[in-house]
mmCIF file with all atom_site columns, C-alpha atoms in Angstrom:
data_model
loop_
_atom_site.group_PDB
_atom_site.id
_atom_site.type_symbol
_atom_site.label_atom_id
_atom_site.label_alt_id
_atom_site.label_comp_id
_atom_site.label_asym_id
_atom_site.label_entity_id
_atom_site.label_seq_id
_atom_site.pdbx_PDB_ins_code
_atom_site.Cartn_x
_atom_site.Cartn_y
_atom_site.Cartn_z
_atom_site.occupancy
_atom_site.B_iso_or_equiv
_atom_site.pdbx_formal_charge
_atom_site.auth_seq_id
_atom_site.auth_comp_id
_atom_site.auth_asym_id
_atom_site.auth_atom_id
_atom_site.pdbx_PDB_model_num
ATOM 1  C CA . UNK A 1 1  ? 13.832 5.401  11.944  1.00 0.00 ? 1  UNK A CA 1
ATOM 2  C CA . UNK A 1 2  ? 12.335 8.282  13.863  1.00 0.00 ? 2  UNK A CA 1
ATOM 3  C CA . UNK A 1 3  ? 11.037 11.058 11.667  1.00 0.00 ? 3  UNK A CA 1
ATOM 4  C CA . UNK A 1 4  ? 13.276 13.660 13.319  1.00 0.00 ? 4  UNK A CA 1
ATOM 5  C CA . UNK A 1 5  ? 16.443 11.683 12.624  1.00 0.00 ? 5  UNK A CA 1
ATOM 6  C CA . UNK A 1 6  ? 18.605 12.914 9.798   1.00 0.00 ? 6  UNK A CA 1
ATOM 7  C CA . UNK A 1 7  ? 18.279 10.790 6.686   1.00 0.00 ? 7  UNK A CA 1
ATOM 8  C CA . UNK A 1 8  ? 21.168 10.374 4.307   1.00 0.00 ? 8  UNK A CA 1
ATOM 9  C CA . UNK A 1 9  ? 20.702 10.110 0.557   1.00 0.00 ? 9  UNK A CA 1
ATOM 10 C CA . UNK A 1 10 ? 22.035 6.544  0.618   1.00 0.00 ? 10 UNK A CA 1
ATOM 11 C CA . UNK A 1 11 ? 19.285 5.632  3.132   1.00 0.00 ? 11 UNK A CA 1
ATOM 12 C CA . UNK A 1 12 ? 16.569 6.246  0.535   1.00 0.00 ? 12 UNK A CA 1
ATOM 13 C CA . UNK A 1 13 ? 15.165 3.227  -1.300  1.00 0.00 ? 13 UNK A CA 1
ATOM 14 C CA . UNK A 1 14 ? 16.375 2.999  -4.912  1.00 0.00 ? 14 UNK A CA 1
ATOM 15 C CA . UNK A 1 15 ? 19.357 5.283  -4.211  1.00 0.00 ? 15 UNK A CA 1
ATOM 16 C CA . UNK A 1 16 ? 22.762 3.636  -4.423  1.00 0.00 ? 16 UNK A CA 1
ATOM 17 C CA . UNK A 1 17 ? 26.320 4.972  -4.532  1.00 0.00 ? 17 UNK A CA 1
ATOM 18 C CA . UNK A 1 18 ? 26.135 5.933  -8.223  1.00 0.00 ? 18 UNK A CA 1
ATOM 19 C CA . UNK A 1 19 ? 22.946 7.916  -7.667  1.00 0.00 ? 19 UNK A CA 1
ATOM 20 C CA . UNK A 1 20 ? 24.488 9.639  -4.647  1.00 0.00 ? 20 UNK A CA 1
ATOM 21 C CA . UNK A 1 21 ? 27.392 10.692 -6.907  1.00 0.00 ? 21 UNK A CA 1
ATOM 22 C CA . UNK A 1 22 ? 24.949 11.969 -9.532  1.00 0.00 ? 22 UNK A CA 1
ATOM 23 C CA . UNK A 1 23 ? 22.999 13.923 -6.929  1.00 0.00 ? 23 UNK A CA 1
ATOM 24 C CA . UNK A 1 24 ? 26.214 15.453 -5.605  1.00 0.00 ? 24 UNK A CA 1
ATOM 25 C CA . UNK A 1 25 ? 27.094 16.499 -9.168  1.00 0.00 ? 25 UNK A CA 1
ATOM 26 C CA . UNK A 1 26 ? 23.733 18.295 -9.165  1.00 0.00 ? 26 UNK A CA 1
ATOM 27 C CA . UNK A 1 27 ? 24.629 20.021 -5.895  1.00 0.00 ? 27 UNK A CA 1
ATOM 28 C CA . UNK A 1 28 ? 22.324 17.862 -3.786  1.00 0.00 ? 28 UNK A CA 1
ATOM 29 C CA . UNK A 1 29 ? 24.027 16.434 -0.715  1.00 0.00 ? 29 UNK A CA 1
ATOM 30 C CA . UNK A 1 30 ? 21.120 16.203 1.740   1.00 0.00 ? 30 UNK A CA 1
ATOM 31 C CA . UNK A 1 31 ? 17.692 14.589 1.569   1.00 0.00 ? 31 UNK A CA 1
ATOM 32 C CA . UNK A 1 32 ? 16.044 17.907 2.470   1.00 0.00 ? 32 UNK A CA 1
ATOM 33 C CA . UNK A 1 33 ? 17.396 19.438 -0.739  1.00 0.00 ? 33 UNK A CA 1
ATOM 34 C CA . UNK A 1 34 ? 15.231 17.053 -2.761  1.00 0.00 ? 34 UNK A CA 1
ATOM 35 C CA . UNK A 1 35 ? 11.995 18.493 -1.373  1.00 0.00 ? 35 UNK A CA 1
ATOM 36 C CA . UNK A 1 36 ? 10.212 20.473 -4.074  1.00 0.00 ? 36 UNK A CA 1
ATOM 37 C CA . UNK A 1 37 ? 12.581 19.374 -6.844  1.00 0.00 ? 37 UNK A CA 1
ATOM 38 C CA . UNK A 1 38 ? 11.347 18.323 -10.275 1.00 0.00 ? 38 UNK A CA 1
ATOM 39 C CA . UNK A 1 39 ? 12.673 14.930 -11.411 1.00 0.00 ? 39 UNK A CA 1
ATOM 40 C CA . UNK A 1 40 ? 12.528 15.877 -15.099 1.00 0.00 ? 40 UNK A CA 1
ATOM 41 C CA . UNK A 1 41 ? 14.539 19.053 -14.560 1.00 0.00 ? 41 UNK A CA 1
ATOM 42 C CA . UNK A 1 42 ? 17.157 17.211 -12.486 1.00 0.00 ? 42 UNK A CA 1
ATOM 43 C CA . UNK A 1 43 ? 17.316 14.470 -15.131 1.00 0.00 ? 43 UNK A CA 1
ATOM 44 C CA . UNK A 1 44 ? 17.839 17.031 -17.905 1.00 0.00 ? 44 UNK A CA 1
ATOM 45 C CA . UNK A 1 45 ? 20.523 18.854 -15.888 1.00 0.00 ? 45 UNK A CA 1
ATOM 46 C CA . UNK A 1 46 ? 22.310 15.582 -15.203 1.00 0.00 ? 46 UNK A CA 1
ATOM 47 C CA . UNK A 1 47 ? 22.348 14.833 -18.922 1.00 0.00 ? 47 UNK A CA 1
ATOM 48 C CA . UNK A 1 48 ? 23.821 18.239 -19.678 1.00 0.00 ? 48 UNK A CA 1
ATOM 49 C CA . UNK A 1 49 ? 26.456 17.826 -16.951 1.00 0.00 ? 49 UNK A CA 1
ATOM 50 C CA . UNK A 1 50 ? 27.487 14.372 -18.158 1.00 0.00 ? 50 UNK A CA 1
ATOM 51 C CA . UNK A 1 51 ? 27.353 15.321 -21.819 1.00 0.00 ? 51 UNK A CA 1
ATOM 52 C CA . UNK A 1 52 ? 25.274 12.262 -22.669 1.00 0.00 ? 52 UNK A CA 1
ATOM 53 C CA . UNK A 1 53 ? 21.704 11.061 -22.530 1.00 0.00 ? 53 UNK A CA 1
ATOM 54 C CA . UNK A 1 54 ? 20.882 9.364  -19.240 1.00 0.00 ? 54 UNK A CA 1
ATOM 55 C CA . UNK A 1 55 ? 18.840 6.181  -19.019 1.00 0.00 ? 55 UNK A CA 1
ATOM 56 C CA . UNK A 1 56 ? 15.163 7.186  -18.568 1.00 0.00 ? 56 UNK A CA 1
ATOM 57 C CA . UNK A 1 57 ? 15.055 4.973  -15.467 1.00 0.00 ? 57 UNK A CA 1
ATOM 58 C CA . UNK A 1 58 ? 17.261 7.588  -13.807 1.00 0.00 ? 58 UNK A CA 1
ATOM 59 C CA . UNK A 1 59 ? 14.281 9.931  -13.917 1.00 0.00 ? 59 UNK A CA 1
ATOM 60 C CA . UNK A 1 60 ? 12.322 7.250  -12.058 1.00 0.00 ? 60 UNK A CA 1
ATOM 61 C CA . UNK A 1 61 ? 15.059 6.946  -9.416  1.00 0.00 ? 61 UNK A CA 1
ATOM 62 C CA . UNK A 1 62 ? 14.972 10.722 -8.988  1.00 0.00 ? 62 UNK A CA 1
ATOM 63 C CA . UNK A 1 63 ? 11.169 10.652 -8.689  1.00 0.00 ? 63 UNK A CA 1
ATOM 64 C CA . UNK A 1 64 ? 11.393 7.958  -6.001  1.00 0.00 ? 64 UNK A CA 1
ATOM 65 C CA . UNK A 1 65 ? 14.016 9.917  -4.077  1.00 0.00 ? 65 UNK A CA 1
ATOM 66 C CA . UNK A 1 66 ? 12.030 13.168 -4.272  1.00 0.00 ? 66 UNK A CA 1
ATOM 67 C CA . UNK A 1 67 ? 8.828  11.435 -3.155  1.00 0.00 ? 67 UNK A CA 1
ATOM 68 C CA . UNK A 1 68 ? 10.602 9.927  -0.131  1.00 0.00 ? 68 UNK A CA 1
ATOM 69 C CA . UNK A 1 69 ? 12.165 13.268 0.763   1.00 0.00 ? 69 UNK A CA 1
ATOM 70 C CA . UNK A 1 70 ? 8.755  14.923 0.687   1.00 0.00 ? 70 UNK A CA 1
ATOM 71 C CA . UNK A 1 71 ? 6.987  12.143 2.597   1.00 0.00 ? 71 UNK A CA 1
ATOM 72 C CA . UNK A 1 72 ? 9.099  10.058 4.995   1.00 0.00 ? 72 UNK A CA 1
ATOM 73 C CA . UNK A 1 73 ? 6.037  7.837  5.572   1.00 0.00 ? 73 UNK A CA 1
ATOM 74 C CA . UNK A 1 74 ? 5.574  7.068  1.877   1.00 0.00 ? 74 UNK A CA 1
ATOM 75 C CA . UNK A 1 75 ? 4.209  3.550  1.231   1.00 0.00 ? 75 UNK A CA 1
ATOM 76 C CA . UNK A 1 76 ? 7.082  1.150  0.461   1.00 0.00 ? 76 UNK A CA 1
ATOM 77 C CA . UNK A 1 77 ? 5.812  0.433  -3.064  1.00 0.00 ? 77 UNK A CA 1
ATOM 78 C CA . UNK A 1 78 ? 6.084  4.131  -3.942  1.00 0.00 ? 78 UNK A CA 1
ATOM 79 C CA . UNK A 1 79 ? 9.692  4.216  -2.685  1.00 0.00 ? 79 UNK A CA 1
ATOM 80 C CA . UNK A 1 80 ? 10.865 1.920  -5.459  1.00 0.00 ? 80 UNK A CA 1
ATOM 81 C CA . UNK A 1 81 ? 11.979 3.317  -8.804  1.00 0.00 ? 81 UNK A CA 1
ATOM 82 C CA . UNK A 1 82 ? 9.924  0.839  -10.835 1.00 0.00 ? 82 UNK A CA 1
ATOM 83 C CA . UNK A 1 83 ? 6.728  2.280  -9.347  1.00 0.00 ? 83 UNK A CA 1
ATOM 84 C CA . UNK A 1 84 ? 7.741  5.612  -10.868 1.00 0.00 ? 84 UNK A CA 1
ATOM 85 C CA . UNK A 1 85 ? 8.583  3.900  -14.180 1.00 0.00 ? 85 UNK A CA 1
ATOM 86 C CA . UNK A 1 86 ? 4.970  2.758  -14.403 1.00 0.00 ? 86 UNK A CA 1
ATOM 87 C CA . UNK A 1 87 ? 3.764  6.271  -13.551 1.00 0.00 ? 87 UNK A CA 1
ATOM 88 C CA . UNK A 1 88 ? 6.053  7.840  -16.182 1.00 0.00 ? 88 UNK A CA 1
ATOM 89 C CA . UNK A 1 89 ? 5.098  5.335  -18.871 1.00 0.00 ? 89 UNK A CA 1
ATOM 90 C CA . UNK A 1 90 ? 1.383  5.788  -18.177 1.00 0.00 ? 90 UNK A CA 1
ATOM 91 C CA . UNK A 1 91 ? 1.742  9.566  -18.571 1.00 0.00 ? 91 UNK A CA 1
ATOM 92 C CA . UNK A 1 92 ? 0.567  10.287 -15.019 1.00 0.00 ? 92 UNK A CA 1
ATOM 93 C CA . UNK A 1 93 ? 2.248  12.744 -12.690 1.00 0.00 ? 93 UNK A CA 1
#
């Protein structure tokens, strides 16, 4: 994909239809809207909107999506949510 082409949320690694619905509930409908977002804050907002605690892996999916939005050339390993699970569990940012 050329860098100037428009990317859709569903085109991001680790983002499926359910995540697209969650992002839309958060008011995010375009990849560009993820740039500069904080995964923890989005995760907390999503929990408040749904009225229940979200699986912590959702924070990892959000981190992966944000990272890809900020860097379209991100290494493939860093595009996957489980990379961000390891980062979260190790206490790194």
